[in-house]
Amino acid sequence: MTTEDNKHYTEQARAFLEQAFEELSRDDLRQASEKGWGAAAQMVKAYAEERGLRHDRHHLLYRAVHRLIDETDDNQLFAWFSVANHLHANFYEGAYESREVRYGLDQVAQFVDRVDTFLNGRNGS
């Protein structure tokens, strides 16, 4: 079972992901990228909140991801989170084309689903 804060972060992640795909459909690649990053970050915060970990700095999100990987033995999580971080950089740089942003958002969607599944105890241990 999740805490209220955990639920808030998970719901926000889903909302950001939906917004990201909407922004992509409008060809606003920077905003789509940033919402993709936000979705991944919110899921890490949901995990960190449940584990009592600080998550108020960028580097603390990476610490939480490393702990999540240790707990799940799922190295793919790092790859997906790294893609999300690249989307975050694209918000500032604007270097990605639509297909790259779409690929990144698809990867973030998998990250969100996997962490959500783990947090809710469905095939996640």
Short mmCIF file of N, CA and C in Angstrom, two decimals:
data_model
loop_
_atom_site.label_atom_id
_atom_site.label_comp_id
_atom_site.label_asym_id
_atom_site.label_seq_id
_atom_site.Cartn_x
_atom_site.Cartn_y
_atom_site.Cartn_z
N MET A 1 0.84 -1.18 0.00
CA MET A 1 0.00 0.00 0.00
C MET A 1 0.88 1.24 0.00
N THR A 2 0.44 2.28 -0.66
CA THR A 2 1.23 3.49 -0.77
C THR A 2 0.74 4.54 0.21
N THR A 3 1.64 5.45 0.57
CA THR A 3 1.27 6.57 1.42
C THR A 3 0.58 7.62 0.56
N GLU A 4 -0.03 8.60 1.19
CA GLU A 4 -0.68 9.68 0.44
C GLU A 4 0.33 10.45 -0.39
N ASP A 5 1.53 10.73 0.16
CA ASP A 5 2.55 11.44 -0.61
C ASP A 5 2.99 10.60 -1.80
N ASN A 6 3.15 9.30 -1.55
CA ASN A 6 3.53 8.39 -2.62
C ASN A 6 2.49 8.46 -3.73
N LYS A 7 1.23 8.39 -3.38
CA LYS A 7 0.14 8.44 -4.35
C LYS A 7 0.16 9.76 -5.11
N HIS A 8 0.41 10.85 -4.40
CA HIS A 8 0.48 12.17 -5.04
C HIS A 8 1.58 12.19 -6.11
N TYR A 9 2.75 11.69 -5.77
CA TYR A 9 3.86 11.68 -6.73
C TYR A 9 3.54 10.78 -7.92
N THR A 10 2.95 9.64 -7.68
CA THR A 10 2.60 8.73 -8.76
C THR A 10 1.56 9.36 -9.69
N GLU A 11 0.55 9.97 -9.11
CA GLU A 11 -0.46 10.64 -9.93
C GLU A 11 0.14 11.79 -10.74
N GLN A 12 1.06 12.53 -10.11
CA GLN A 12 1.71 13.64 -10.82
C GLN A 12 2.57 13.11 -11.96
N ALA A 13 3.24 11.98 -11.73
CA ALA A 13 4.05 11.38 -12.80
C ALA A 13 3.18 11.04 -14.00
N ARG A 14 2.03 10.43 -13.75
CA ARG A 14 1.12 10.06 -14.83
C ARG A 14 0.60 11.31 -15.56
N ALA A 15 0.30 12.35 -14.80
CA ALA A 15 -0.19 13.59 -15.41
C ALA A 15 0.90 14.23 -16.28
N PHE A 16 2.13 14.26 -15.77
CA PHE A 16 3.23 14.82 -16.56
C PHE A 16 3.45 14.02 -17.84
N LEU A 17 3.37 12.70 -17.74
CA LEU A 17 3.58 11.87 -18.91
C LEU A 17 2.50 12.14 -19.97
N GLU A 18 1.27 12.25 -19.53
CA GLU A 18 0.19 12.58 -20.45
C GLU A 18 0.43 13.94 -21.10
N GLN A 19 0.81 14.92 -20.30
CA GLN A 19 1.10 16.25 -20.83
C GLN A 19 2.26 16.21 -21.81
N ALA A 20 3.25 15.38 -21.53
CA ALA A 20 4.42 15.27 -22.40
C ALA A 20 3.99 14.84 -23.80
N PHE A 21 3.15 13.82 -23.88
CA PHE A 21 2.69 13.34 -25.19
C PHE A 21 1.80 14.38 -25.88
N GLU A 22 1.04 15.14 -25.10
CA GLU A 22 0.25 16.23 -25.68
C GLU A 22 1.16 17.30 -26.27
N GLU A 23 2.19 17.67 -25.52
CA GLU A 23 3.15 18.67 -26.00
C GLU A 23 3.86 18.16 -27.27
N LEU A 24 4.19 16.89 -27.27
CA LEU A 24 4.83 16.30 -28.45
C LEU A 24 3.90 16.40 -29.66
N SER A 25 2.63 16.14 -29.46
CA SER A 25 1.67 16.21 -30.58
C SER A 25 1.55 17.63 -31.11
N ARG A 26 1.85 18.62 -30.29
CA ARG A 26 1.84 20.03 -30.71
C ARG A 26 3.21 20.48 -31.19
N ASP A 27 4.16 19.55 -31.22
CA ASP A 27 5.53 19.80 -31.67
C ASP A 27 6.27 20.77 -30.74
N ASP A 28 5.86 20.84 -29.49
CA ASP A 28 6.59 21.62 -28.49
C ASP A 28 7.57 20.66 -27.81
N LEU A 29 8.68 20.45 -28.47
CA LEU A 29 9.62 19.42 -28.05
C LEU A 29 10.30 19.74 -26.73
N ARG A 30 10.55 20.99 -26.47
CA ARG A 30 11.18 21.35 -25.19
C ARG A 30 10.25 21.05 -24.02
N GLN A 31 9.00 21.45 -24.14
CA GLN A 31 8.06 21.19 -23.06
C GLN A 31 7.76 19.70 -22.92
N ALA A 32 7.67 19.01 -24.05
CA ALA A 32 7.47 17.56 -23.99
C ALA A 32 8.63 16.90 -23.27
N SER A 33 9.83 17.34 -23.57
CA SER A 33 11.03 16.79 -22.93
C SER A 33 11.01 17.03 -21.43
N GLU A 34 10.69 18.24 -21.04
CA GLU A 34 10.71 18.57 -19.62
C GLU A 34 9.62 17.83 -18.85
N LYS A 35 8.46 17.66 -19.47
CA LYS A 35 7.40 16.90 -18.80
C LYS A 35 7.79 15.43 -18.69
N GLY A 36 8.51 14.92 -19.69
CA GLY A 36 9.01 13.55 -19.60
C GLY A 36 9.97 13.39 -18.43
N TRP A 37 10.89 14.32 -18.28
CA TRP A 37 11.79 14.31 -17.14
C TRP A 37 10.98 14.37 -15.85
N GLY A 38 10.02 15.27 -15.81
CA GLY A 38 9.21 15.43 -14.61
C GLY A 38 8.49 14.15 -14.22
N ALA A 39 7.99 13.42 -15.21
CA ALA A 39 7.31 12.15 -14.93
C ALA A 39 8.25 11.16 -14.26
N ALA A 40 9.44 11.03 -14.80
CA ALA A 40 10.42 10.10 -14.22
C ALA A 40 10.82 10.55 -12.82
N ALA A 41 11.08 11.83 -12.66
CA ALA A 41 11.50 12.36 -11.36
C ALA A 41 10.41 12.14 -10.31
N GLN A 42 9.16 12.34 -10.68
CA GLN A 42 8.07 12.15 -9.73
C GLN A 42 7.96 10.69 -9.29
N MET A 43 8.22 9.77 -10.20
CA MET A 43 8.18 8.35 -9.81
C MET A 43 9.32 8.01 -8.86
N VAL A 44 10.47 8.60 -9.07
CA VAL A 44 11.58 8.38 -8.14
C VAL A 44 11.22 8.96 -6.78
N LYS A 45 10.60 10.10 -6.78
CA LYS A 45 10.16 10.72 -5.52
C LYS A 45 9.15 9.82 -4.81
N ALA A 46 8.26 9.19 -5.57
CA ALA A 46 7.29 8.26 -4.96
C ALA A 46 8.04 7.13 -4.26
N TYR A 47 9.02 6.57 -4.93
CA TYR A 47 9.83 5.50 -4.33
C TYR A 47 10.58 6.02 -3.11
N ALA A 48 11.24 7.16 -3.26
CA ALA A 48 12.03 7.72 -2.16
C ALA A 48 11.14 8.02 -0.95
N GLU A 49 9.98 8.55 -1.21
CA GLU A 49 9.04 8.87 -0.13
C GLU A 49 8.67 7.60 0.64
N GLU A 50 8.39 6.54 -0.09
CA GLU A 50 8.01 5.29 0.55
C GLU A 50 9.14 4.71 1.39
N ARG A 51 10.37 4.95 0.96
CA ARG A 51 11.53 4.41 1.67
C ARG A 51 12.12 5.38 2.69
N GLY A 52 11.52 6.54 2.82
CA GLY A 52 12.01 7.53 3.78
C GLY A 52 13.31 8.19 3.35
N LEU A 53 13.53 8.29 2.05
CA LEU A 53 14.75 8.89 1.52
C LEU A 53 14.51 10.34 1.13
N ARG A 54 15.53 11.16 1.32
CA ARG A 54 15.44 12.54 0.83
C ARG A 54 15.42 12.52 -0.70
N HIS A 55 14.70 13.47 -1.26
CA HIS A 55 14.59 13.53 -2.72
C HIS A 55 14.42 14.97 -3.20
N ASP A 56 15.02 15.89 -2.47
CA ASP A 56 14.84 17.31 -2.79
C ASP A 56 16.00 17.92 -3.57
N ARG A 57 16.86 17.09 -4.12
CA ARG A 57 17.97 17.54 -4.96
C ARG A 57 18.14 16.54 -6.11
N HIS A 58 18.66 17.05 -7.21
CA HIS A 58 18.84 16.21 -8.39
C HIS A 58 19.70 14.98 -8.08
N HIS A 59 20.82 15.19 -7.41
CA HIS A 59 21.70 14.05 -7.12
C HIS A 59 21.05 13.04 -6.17
N LEU A 60 20.12 13.49 -5.34
CA LEU A 60 19.43 12.57 -4.44
C LEU A 60 18.47 11.67 -5.21
N LEU A 61 17.96 12.16 -6.33
CA LEU A 61 17.13 11.30 -7.18
C LEU A 61 17.97 10.15 -7.73
N TYR A 62 19.19 10.46 -8.13
CA TYR A 62 20.07 9.39 -8.62
C TYR A 62 20.41 8.40 -7.51
N ARG A 63 20.64 8.89 -6.31
CA ARG A 63 20.88 7.97 -5.19
C ARG A 63 19.69 7.04 -4.98
N ALA A 64 18.50 7.61 -5.07
CA ALA A 64 17.30 6.80 -4.90
C ALA A 64 17.18 5.77 -6.03
N VAL A 65 17.51 6.17 -7.25
CA VAL A 65 17.45 5.23 -8.37
C VAL A 65 18.44 4.09 -8.15
N HIS A 66 19.63 4.42 -7.68
CA HIS A 66 20.61 3.36 -7.41
C HIS A 66 20.10 2.39 -6.34
N ARG A 67 19.47 2.93 -5.33
CA ARG A 67 18.91 2.06 -4.29
C ARG A 67 17.77 1.20 -4.86
N LEU A 68 16.95 1.81 -5.69
CA LEU A 68 15.86 1.08 -6.34
C LEU A 68 16.41 -0.07 -7.19
N ILE A 69 17.48 0.19 -7.90
CA ILE A 69 18.11 -0.85 -8.72
C ILE A 69 18.64 -1.96 -7.83
N ASP A 70 19.28 -1.59 -6.73
CA ASP A 70 19.76 -2.61 -5.79
C ASP A 70 18.61 -3.46 -5.26
N GLU A 71 17.51 -2.80 -4.99
CA GLU A 71 16.35 -3.48 -4.41
C GLU A 71 15.64 -4.39 -5.42
N THR A 72 15.63 -3.98 -6.68
CA THR A 72 14.90 -4.73 -7.71
C THR A 72 15.80 -5.60 -8.57
N ASP A 73 17.10 -5.33 -8.52
CA ASP A 73 18.06 -6.01 -9.39
C ASP A 73 17.69 -5.80 -10.87
N ASP A 74 17.23 -4.59 -11.19
CA ASP A 74 16.78 -4.25 -12.54
C ASP A 74 17.59 -3.07 -13.06
N ASN A 75 18.68 -3.36 -13.75
CA ASN A 75 19.56 -2.32 -14.27
C ASN A 75 18.92 -1.49 -15.38
N GLN A 76 17.86 -2.01 -15.99
CA GLN A 76 17.18 -1.25 -17.03
C GLN A 76 16.63 0.07 -16.48
N LEU A 77 16.31 0.09 -15.21
CA LEU A 77 15.80 1.32 -14.59
C LEU A 77 16.78 2.46 -14.74
N PHE A 78 18.08 2.16 -14.61
CA PHE A 78 19.09 3.21 -14.76
C PHE A 78 19.11 3.74 -16.19
N ALA A 79 19.02 2.85 -17.15
CA ALA A 79 19.02 3.28 -18.55
C ALA A 79 17.82 4.18 -18.83
N TRP A 80 16.64 3.77 -18.38
CA TRP A 80 15.45 4.58 -18.62
C TRP A 80 15.54 5.93 -17.90
N PHE A 81 16.04 5.93 -16.67
CA PHE A 81 16.15 7.19 -15.95
C PHE A 81 17.19 8.10 -16.62
N SER A 82 18.23 7.53 -17.15
CA SER A 82 19.22 8.32 -17.88
C SER A 82 18.62 8.96 -19.12
N VAL A 83 17.76 8.24 -19.81
CA VAL A 83 17.06 8.83 -20.96
C VAL A 83 16.23 10.02 -20.50
N ALA A 84 15.55 9.87 -19.38
CA ALA A 84 14.76 10.98 -18.84
C ALA A 84 15.64 12.18 -18.54
N ASN A 85 16.83 11.94 -18.02
CA ASN A 85 17.75 13.03 -17.74
C ASN A 85 18.19 13.73 -19.03
N HIS A 86 18.36 12.95 -20.10
CA HIS A 86 18.68 13.55 -21.39
C HIS A 86 17.53 14.41 -21.90
N LEU A 87 16.31 13.98 -21.65
CA LEU A 87 15.17 14.82 -22.00
C LEU A 87 15.21 16.13 -21.23
N HIS A 88 15.59 16.07 -19.97
CA HIS A 88 15.72 17.27 -19.14
C HIS A 88 16.73 18.23 -19.76
N ALA A 89 17.85 17.69 -20.21
CA ALA A 89 18.87 18.53 -20.86
C ALA A 89 18.32 19.12 -22.16
N ASN A 90 17.50 18.36 -22.86
CA ASN A 90 16.94 18.87 -24.12
C ASN A 90 16.04 20.07 -23.89
N PHE A 91 15.43 20.17 -22.74
CA PHE A 91 14.62 21.35 -22.42
C PHE A 91 15.47 22.61 -22.56
N TYR A 92 16.72 22.53 -22.15
CA TYR A 92 17.61 23.68 -22.20
C TYR A 92 18.31 23.83 -23.55
N GLU A 93 18.62 22.73 -24.19
CA GLU A 93 19.40 22.75 -25.41
C GLU A 93 18.55 22.76 -26.68
N GLY A 94 17.41 22.10 -26.65
CA GLY A 94 16.54 22.05 -27.82
C GLY A 94 17.17 21.35 -29.02
N ALA A 95 17.98 20.34 -28.77
CA ALA A 95 18.72 19.68 -29.85
C ALA A 95 17.99 18.48 -30.44
N TYR A 96 17.01 17.93 -29.75
CA TYR A 96 16.36 16.70 -30.22
C TYR A 96 15.28 16.99 -31.24
N GLU A 97 15.15 16.05 -32.16
CA GLU A 97 14.05 16.08 -33.11
C GLU A 97 12.86 15.34 -32.50
N SER A 98 11.74 15.45 -33.16
CA SER A 98 10.51 14.84 -32.67
C SER A 98 10.67 13.34 -32.40
N ARG A 99 11.29 12.63 -33.31
CA ARG A 99 11.43 11.18 -33.13
C ARG A 99 12.27 10.84 -31.92
N GLU A 100 13.26 11.66 -31.60
CA GLU A 100 14.10 11.41 -30.42
C GLU A 100 13.32 11.67 -29.14
N VAL A 101 12.52 12.71 -29.15
CA VAL A 101 11.69 13.00 -27.98
C VAL A 101 10.66 11.89 -27.79
N ARG A 102 10.04 11.46 -28.88
CA ARG A 102 9.05 10.37 -28.78
C ARG A 102 9.71 9.11 -28.21
N TYR A 103 10.88 8.76 -28.71
CA TYR A 103 11.60 7.60 -28.20
C TYR A 103 11.86 7.77 -26.70
N GLY A 104 12.33 8.93 -26.31
CA GLY A 104 12.59 9.19 -24.90
C GLY A 104 11.34 9.07 -24.05
N LEU A 105 10.24 9.61 -24.53
CA LEU A 105 8.99 9.54 -23.77
C LEU A 105 8.50 8.10 -23.66
N ASP A 106 8.70 7.33 -24.71
CA ASP A 106 8.34 5.91 -24.63
C ASP A 106 9.16 5.19 -23.56
N GLN A 107 10.43 5.55 -23.46
CA GLN A 107 11.30 4.96 -22.43
C GLN A 107 10.87 5.39 -21.03
N VAL A 108 10.52 6.66 -20.89
CA VAL A 108 10.04 7.17 -19.61
C VAL A 108 8.75 6.47 -19.22
N ALA A 109 7.87 6.23 -20.17
CA ALA A 109 6.61 5.54 -19.87
C ALA A 109 6.89 4.14 -19.31
N GLN A 110 7.89 3.48 -19.85
CA GLN A 110 8.25 2.16 -19.33
C GLN A 110 8.81 2.27 -17.91
N PHE A 111 9.61 3.30 -17.68
CA PHE A 111 10.16 3.53 -16.34
C PHE A 111 9.03 3.76 -15.34
N VAL A 112 8.11 4.64 -15.69
CA VAL A 112 6.97 4.95 -14.81
C VAL A 112 6.18 3.69 -14.51
N ASP A 113 5.89 2.92 -15.53
CA ASP A 113 5.12 1.68 -15.32
C ASP A 113 5.87 0.70 -14.42
N ARG A 114 7.15 0.53 -14.67
CA ARG A 114 7.93 -0.44 -13.89
C ARG A 114 8.02 -0.02 -12.42
N VAL A 115 8.28 1.24 -12.16
CA VAL A 115 8.39 1.69 -10.77
C VAL A 115 7.02 1.61 -10.09
N ASP A 116 5.98 1.99 -10.80
CA ASP A 116 4.64 1.91 -10.24
C ASP A 116 4.28 0.47 -9.89
N THR A 117 4.60 -0.44 -10.77
CA THR A 117 4.35 -1.86 -10.52
C THR A 117 5.12 -2.33 -9.28
N PHE A 118 6.37 -1.94 -9.19
CA PHE A 118 7.18 -2.32 -8.03
C PHE A 118 6.59 -1.75 -6.74
N LEU A 119 6.23 -0.49 -6.75
CA LEU A 119 5.71 0.15 -5.54
C LEU A 119 4.39 -0.47 -5.08
N ASN A 120 3.64 -0.95 -6.02
CA ASN A 120 2.35 -1.53 -5.67
C ASN A 120 2.39 -3.03 -5.53
N GLY A 121 3.60 -3.60 -5.55
CA GLY A 121 3.76 -5.02 -5.27
C GLY A 121 3.26 -5.97 -6.32
N ARG A 122 3.06 -5.47 -7.53
CA ARG A 122 2.61 -6.32 -8.63
C ARG A 122 3.80 -6.72 -9.48
N ASN A 123 4.27 -7.93 -9.28
CA ASN A 123 5.37 -8.46 -10.08
C ASN A 123 6.61 -7.59 -9.97
N GLY A 124 6.82 -6.98 -8.82
CA GLY A 124 7.92 -6.06 -8.70
C GLY A 124 8.99 -6.47 -7.71
N SER A 125 8.89 -7.62 -7.08
CA SER A 125 9.94 -7.95 -6.13
C SER A 125 10.84 -9.01 -6.64
#
